[in-house]
Tab-separated table of C-alpha atoms in Angstrom:
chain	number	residue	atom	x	y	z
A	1	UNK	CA	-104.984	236.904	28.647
A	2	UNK	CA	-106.190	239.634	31.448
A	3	UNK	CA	-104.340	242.760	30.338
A	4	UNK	CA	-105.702	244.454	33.048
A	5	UNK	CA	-103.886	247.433	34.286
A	6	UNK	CA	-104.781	248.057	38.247
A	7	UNK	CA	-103.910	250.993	40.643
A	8	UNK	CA	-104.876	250.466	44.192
A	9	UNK	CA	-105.394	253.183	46.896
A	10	UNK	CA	-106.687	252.037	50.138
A	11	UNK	CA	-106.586	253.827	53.449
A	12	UNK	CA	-109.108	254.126	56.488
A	13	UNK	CA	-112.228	256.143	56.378
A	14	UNK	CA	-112.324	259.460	55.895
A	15	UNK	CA	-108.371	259.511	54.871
A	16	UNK	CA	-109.430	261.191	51.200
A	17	UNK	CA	-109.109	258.057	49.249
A	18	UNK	CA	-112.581	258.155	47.046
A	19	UNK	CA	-111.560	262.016	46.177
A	20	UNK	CA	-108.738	261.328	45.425
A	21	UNK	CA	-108.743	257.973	43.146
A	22	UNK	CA	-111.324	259.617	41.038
A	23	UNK	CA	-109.068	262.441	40.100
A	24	UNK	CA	-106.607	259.676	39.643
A	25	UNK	CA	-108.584	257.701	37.065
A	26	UNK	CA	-109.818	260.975	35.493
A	27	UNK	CA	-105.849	262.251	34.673
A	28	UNK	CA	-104.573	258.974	33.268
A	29	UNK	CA	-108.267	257.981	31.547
A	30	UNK	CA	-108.582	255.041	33.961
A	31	UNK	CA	-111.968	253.953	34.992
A	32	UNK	CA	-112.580	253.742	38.992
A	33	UNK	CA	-113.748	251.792	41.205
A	34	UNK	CA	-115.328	252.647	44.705
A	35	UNK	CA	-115.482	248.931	46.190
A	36	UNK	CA	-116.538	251.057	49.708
A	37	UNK	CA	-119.477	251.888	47.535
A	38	UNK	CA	-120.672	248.117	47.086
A	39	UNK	CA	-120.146	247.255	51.015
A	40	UNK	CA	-122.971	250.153	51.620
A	41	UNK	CA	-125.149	248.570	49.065
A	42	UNK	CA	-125.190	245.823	50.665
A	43	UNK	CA	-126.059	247.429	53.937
A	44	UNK	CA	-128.682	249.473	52.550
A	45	UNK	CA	-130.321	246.604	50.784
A	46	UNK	CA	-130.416	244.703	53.694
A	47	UNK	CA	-132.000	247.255	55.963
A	48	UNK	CA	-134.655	247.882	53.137
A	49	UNK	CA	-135.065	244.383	53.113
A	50	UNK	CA	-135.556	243.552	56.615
A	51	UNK	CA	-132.486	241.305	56.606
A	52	UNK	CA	-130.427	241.749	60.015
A	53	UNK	CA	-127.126	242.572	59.276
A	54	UNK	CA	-125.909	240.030	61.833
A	55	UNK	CA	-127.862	237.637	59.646
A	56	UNK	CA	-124.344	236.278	57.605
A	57	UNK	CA	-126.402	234.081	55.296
A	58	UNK	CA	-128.778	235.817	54.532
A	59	UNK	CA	-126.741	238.869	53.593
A	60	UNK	CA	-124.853	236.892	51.548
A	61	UNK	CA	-127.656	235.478	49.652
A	62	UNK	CA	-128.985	238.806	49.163
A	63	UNK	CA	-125.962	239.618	47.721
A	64	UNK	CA	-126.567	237.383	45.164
A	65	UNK	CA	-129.562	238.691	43.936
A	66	UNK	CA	-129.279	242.554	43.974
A	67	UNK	CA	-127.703	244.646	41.205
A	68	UNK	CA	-125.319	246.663	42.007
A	69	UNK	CA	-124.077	249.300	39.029
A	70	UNK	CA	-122.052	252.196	37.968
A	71	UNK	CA	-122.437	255.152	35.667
A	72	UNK	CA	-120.837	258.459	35.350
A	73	UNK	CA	-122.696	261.093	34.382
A	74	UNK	CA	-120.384	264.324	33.634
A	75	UNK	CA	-117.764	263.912	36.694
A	76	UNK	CA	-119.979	262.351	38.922
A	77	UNK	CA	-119.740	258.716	39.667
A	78	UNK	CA	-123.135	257.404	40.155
A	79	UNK	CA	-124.251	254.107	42.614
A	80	UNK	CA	-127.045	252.373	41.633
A	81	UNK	CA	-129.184	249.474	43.419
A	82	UNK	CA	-131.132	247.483	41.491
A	83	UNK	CA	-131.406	250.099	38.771
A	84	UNK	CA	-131.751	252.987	41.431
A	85	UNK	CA	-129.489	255.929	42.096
A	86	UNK	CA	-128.795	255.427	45.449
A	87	UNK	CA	-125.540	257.389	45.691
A	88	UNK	CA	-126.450	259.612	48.630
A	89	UNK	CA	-128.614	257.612	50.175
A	90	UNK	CA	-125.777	254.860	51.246
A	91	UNK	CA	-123.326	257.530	52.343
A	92	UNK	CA	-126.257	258.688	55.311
A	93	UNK	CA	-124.962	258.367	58.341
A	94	UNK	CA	-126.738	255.005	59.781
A	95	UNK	CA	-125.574	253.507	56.749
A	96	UNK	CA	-122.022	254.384	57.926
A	97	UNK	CA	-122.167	253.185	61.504
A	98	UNK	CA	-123.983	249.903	60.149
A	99	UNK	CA	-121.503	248.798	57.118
A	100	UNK	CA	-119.219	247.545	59.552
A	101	UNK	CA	-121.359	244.709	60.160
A	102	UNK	CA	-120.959	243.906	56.154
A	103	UNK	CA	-117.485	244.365	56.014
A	104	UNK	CA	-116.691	242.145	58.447
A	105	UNK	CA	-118.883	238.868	56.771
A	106	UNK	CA	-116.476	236.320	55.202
A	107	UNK	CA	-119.127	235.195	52.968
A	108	UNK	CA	-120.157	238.686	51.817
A	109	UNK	CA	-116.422	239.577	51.350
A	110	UNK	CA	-115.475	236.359	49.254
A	111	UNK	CA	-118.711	237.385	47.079
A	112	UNK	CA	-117.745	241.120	46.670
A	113	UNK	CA	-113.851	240.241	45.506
A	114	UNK	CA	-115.157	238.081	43.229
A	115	UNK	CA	-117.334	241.242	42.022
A	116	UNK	CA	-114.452	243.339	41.805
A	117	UNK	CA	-112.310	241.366	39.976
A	118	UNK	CA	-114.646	240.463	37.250
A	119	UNK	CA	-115.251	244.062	37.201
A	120	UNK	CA	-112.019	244.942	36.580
A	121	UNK	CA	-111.090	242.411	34.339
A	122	UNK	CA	-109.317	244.107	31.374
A	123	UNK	CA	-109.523	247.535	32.459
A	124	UNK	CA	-107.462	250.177	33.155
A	125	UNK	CA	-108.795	250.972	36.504
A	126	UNK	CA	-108.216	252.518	40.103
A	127	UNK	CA	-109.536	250.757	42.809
A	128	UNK	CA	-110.040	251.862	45.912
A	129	UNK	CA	-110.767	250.613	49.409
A	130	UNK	CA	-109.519	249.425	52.486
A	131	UNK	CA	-107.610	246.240	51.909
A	132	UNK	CA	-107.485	246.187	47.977
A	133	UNK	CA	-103.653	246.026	47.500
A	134	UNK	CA	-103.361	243.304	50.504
A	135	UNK	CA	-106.406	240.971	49.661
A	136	UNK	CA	-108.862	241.713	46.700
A	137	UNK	CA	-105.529	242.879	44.032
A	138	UNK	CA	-102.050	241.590	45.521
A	139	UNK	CA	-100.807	241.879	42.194
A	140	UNK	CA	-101.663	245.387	41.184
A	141	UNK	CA	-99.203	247.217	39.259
A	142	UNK	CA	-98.800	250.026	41.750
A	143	UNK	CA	-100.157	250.412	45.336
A	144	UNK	CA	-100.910	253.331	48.010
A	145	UNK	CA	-102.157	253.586	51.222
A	146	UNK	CA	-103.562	257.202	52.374
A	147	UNK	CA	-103.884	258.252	56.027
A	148	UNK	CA	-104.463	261.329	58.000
A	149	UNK	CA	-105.063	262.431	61.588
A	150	UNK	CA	-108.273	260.945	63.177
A	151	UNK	CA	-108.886	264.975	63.765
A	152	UNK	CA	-108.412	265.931	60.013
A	153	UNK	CA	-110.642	263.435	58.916
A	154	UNK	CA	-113.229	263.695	60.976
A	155	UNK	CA	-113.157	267.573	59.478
A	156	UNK	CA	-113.302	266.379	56.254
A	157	UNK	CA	-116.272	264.229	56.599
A	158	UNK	CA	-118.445	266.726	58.418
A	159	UNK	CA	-117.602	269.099	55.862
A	160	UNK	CA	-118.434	266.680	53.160
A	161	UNK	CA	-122.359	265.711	54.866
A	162	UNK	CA	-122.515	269.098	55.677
A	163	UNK	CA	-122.654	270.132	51.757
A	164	UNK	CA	-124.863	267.163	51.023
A	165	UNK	CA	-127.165	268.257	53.791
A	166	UNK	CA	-126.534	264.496	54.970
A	167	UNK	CA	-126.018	264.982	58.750
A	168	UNK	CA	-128.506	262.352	59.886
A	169	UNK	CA	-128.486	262.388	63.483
A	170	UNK	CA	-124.794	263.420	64.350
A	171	UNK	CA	-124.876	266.696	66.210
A	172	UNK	CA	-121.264	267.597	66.536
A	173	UNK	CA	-118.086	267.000	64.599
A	174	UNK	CA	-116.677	265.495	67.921
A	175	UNK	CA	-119.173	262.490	67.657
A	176	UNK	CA	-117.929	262.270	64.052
A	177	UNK	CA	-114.391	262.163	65.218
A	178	UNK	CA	-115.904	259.536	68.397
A	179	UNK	CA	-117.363	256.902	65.163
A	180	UNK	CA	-114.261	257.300	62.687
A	181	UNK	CA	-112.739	256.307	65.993
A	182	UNK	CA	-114.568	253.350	66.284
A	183	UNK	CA	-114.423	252.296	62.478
A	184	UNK	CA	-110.208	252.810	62.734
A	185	UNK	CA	-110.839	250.059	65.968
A	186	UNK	CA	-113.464	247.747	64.098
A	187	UNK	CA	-111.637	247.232	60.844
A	188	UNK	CA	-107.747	247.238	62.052
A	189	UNK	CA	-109.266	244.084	64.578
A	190	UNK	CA	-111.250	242.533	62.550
A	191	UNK	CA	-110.908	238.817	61.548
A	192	UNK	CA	-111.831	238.763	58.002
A	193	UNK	CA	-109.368	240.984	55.755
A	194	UNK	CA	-108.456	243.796	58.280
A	195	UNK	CA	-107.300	247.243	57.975
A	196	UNK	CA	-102.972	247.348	57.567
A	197	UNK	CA	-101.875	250.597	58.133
A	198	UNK	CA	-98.173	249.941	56.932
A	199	UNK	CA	-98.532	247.675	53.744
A	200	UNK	CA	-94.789	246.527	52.888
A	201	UNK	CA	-95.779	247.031	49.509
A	202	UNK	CA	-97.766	250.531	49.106
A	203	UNK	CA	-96.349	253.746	49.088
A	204	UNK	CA	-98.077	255.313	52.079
A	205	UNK	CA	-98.629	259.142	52.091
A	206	UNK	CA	-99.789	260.786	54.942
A	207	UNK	CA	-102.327	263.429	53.265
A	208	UNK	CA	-102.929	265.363	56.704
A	209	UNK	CA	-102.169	269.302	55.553
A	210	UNK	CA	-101.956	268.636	51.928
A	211	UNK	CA	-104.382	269.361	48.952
A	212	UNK	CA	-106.208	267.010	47.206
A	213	UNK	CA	-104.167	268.640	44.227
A	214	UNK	CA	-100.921	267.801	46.210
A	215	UNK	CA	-102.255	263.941	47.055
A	216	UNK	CA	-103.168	263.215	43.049
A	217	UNK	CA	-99.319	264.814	41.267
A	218	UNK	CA	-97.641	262.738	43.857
A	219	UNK	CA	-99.449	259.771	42.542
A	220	UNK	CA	-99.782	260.033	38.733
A	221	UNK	CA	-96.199	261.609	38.565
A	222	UNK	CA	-95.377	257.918	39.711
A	223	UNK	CA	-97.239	255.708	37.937
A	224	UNK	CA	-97.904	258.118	34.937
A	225	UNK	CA	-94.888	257.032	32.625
A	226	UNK	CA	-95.813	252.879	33.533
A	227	UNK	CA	-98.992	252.714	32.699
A	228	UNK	CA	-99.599	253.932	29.287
């Protein structure tokens, strides 16, 4: 019997989600899960690889042959590929602009939710994505769905690469704002699994002018007392 205990939080890019569910999973002891994480992977893999990303076979047989892992080391959640930490590496920015291209691969998707779930298979985990409480965990326990002004995430983000020293090729924070833009457009339309920005389900919080703090009590002082 799976006596799995899930938590989703999905939300667009930028929208404070990964920050967020690993504060989650760090106050109630839950392992996480950053299923974003494994879509760059992919992305980075194939570009190492030569394997065009339009390519929706071969992608998916790649798939099937890299490792993809996860460590923690203090409070840092680690990404590996293939044994290597390639945590910074697949947050670059021409890893960003490209993982649409994975995300939107039936065949890579079905491969990936099949990843996660075995993952998560008797944990006590939060998950978190863009369509985990619609597609990959319908059943979780509890569900939320984070947003935020295209404006305040964009600020986030540059902030974030600007720490990391990550910038790539992006000059201003408008162009950041311009490609978060164009991710909101990509995954809300696309075919395979898209973006729902109202889940019936999910409580939705709108974090735009709140603290990270603020996001993470509203959550845990919900779910804290069912999930023991």
């Amino acid at each position: 019997m799976d006596e799995s205990i899930v938590i989703t939080i999905d939300g667009p890019a930028a929208s404070g989600k990964s920050t967020v569910a690993r504060r989650v999973a760090k106050e109630l002891g839950f392992e996480y899960l950053d299923t974003g994480a494994t879509f760059r992977v992919l992305t980075l893999a194939a570009m190492e690889a030569g394997v065009g990303l339009d390519d929706e076979d071969g992608v998916a047989e790649l798939a099937g042959k890299v490792e993809i892992g996860f460590d923690k080391v203090d409070d840092r959640h680690l990404v590996s590929l293939n044994g290597r930490d390639v945590t910074d590496a697949i947050r670059r920015p021409e890893v960003t602009r490209l993982v649409v291209n994975i995300a939107g691969s039936a065949k890579t998707r079905k491969f990936l939710v099949s990843f996660w779930r075995d993952y998560a298979k008797g944990k006590k985990i939060v998950v978190e994505g863009r369509d985990q409480g619609t597609n990959a965990f319908p059943d979780a326990r509890h569900k939320f769905f984070l947003n935020a002004t295209v404006e305040e995430r964009a600020r986030r983000r540059w902030l974030e690469l600007e720490e990391k020293g990550i910038k790539g090729d992006l000059a201003t924070q408008e162009e950041l704002e311009r490609s978060i833009g164009e991710r909101d457009e990509s995954d809300t339309k696309r075919e395979v699994a898209p973006l729902v920005w109202q889940p019936e389900d999910a409580a939705v919080i709108d974090t735009t002018g709140l603290s990270i703090d603020e996001v993470v009590e509203r959550i845990v002082s919900k779910v804290r007392g069912e999930v023991k």
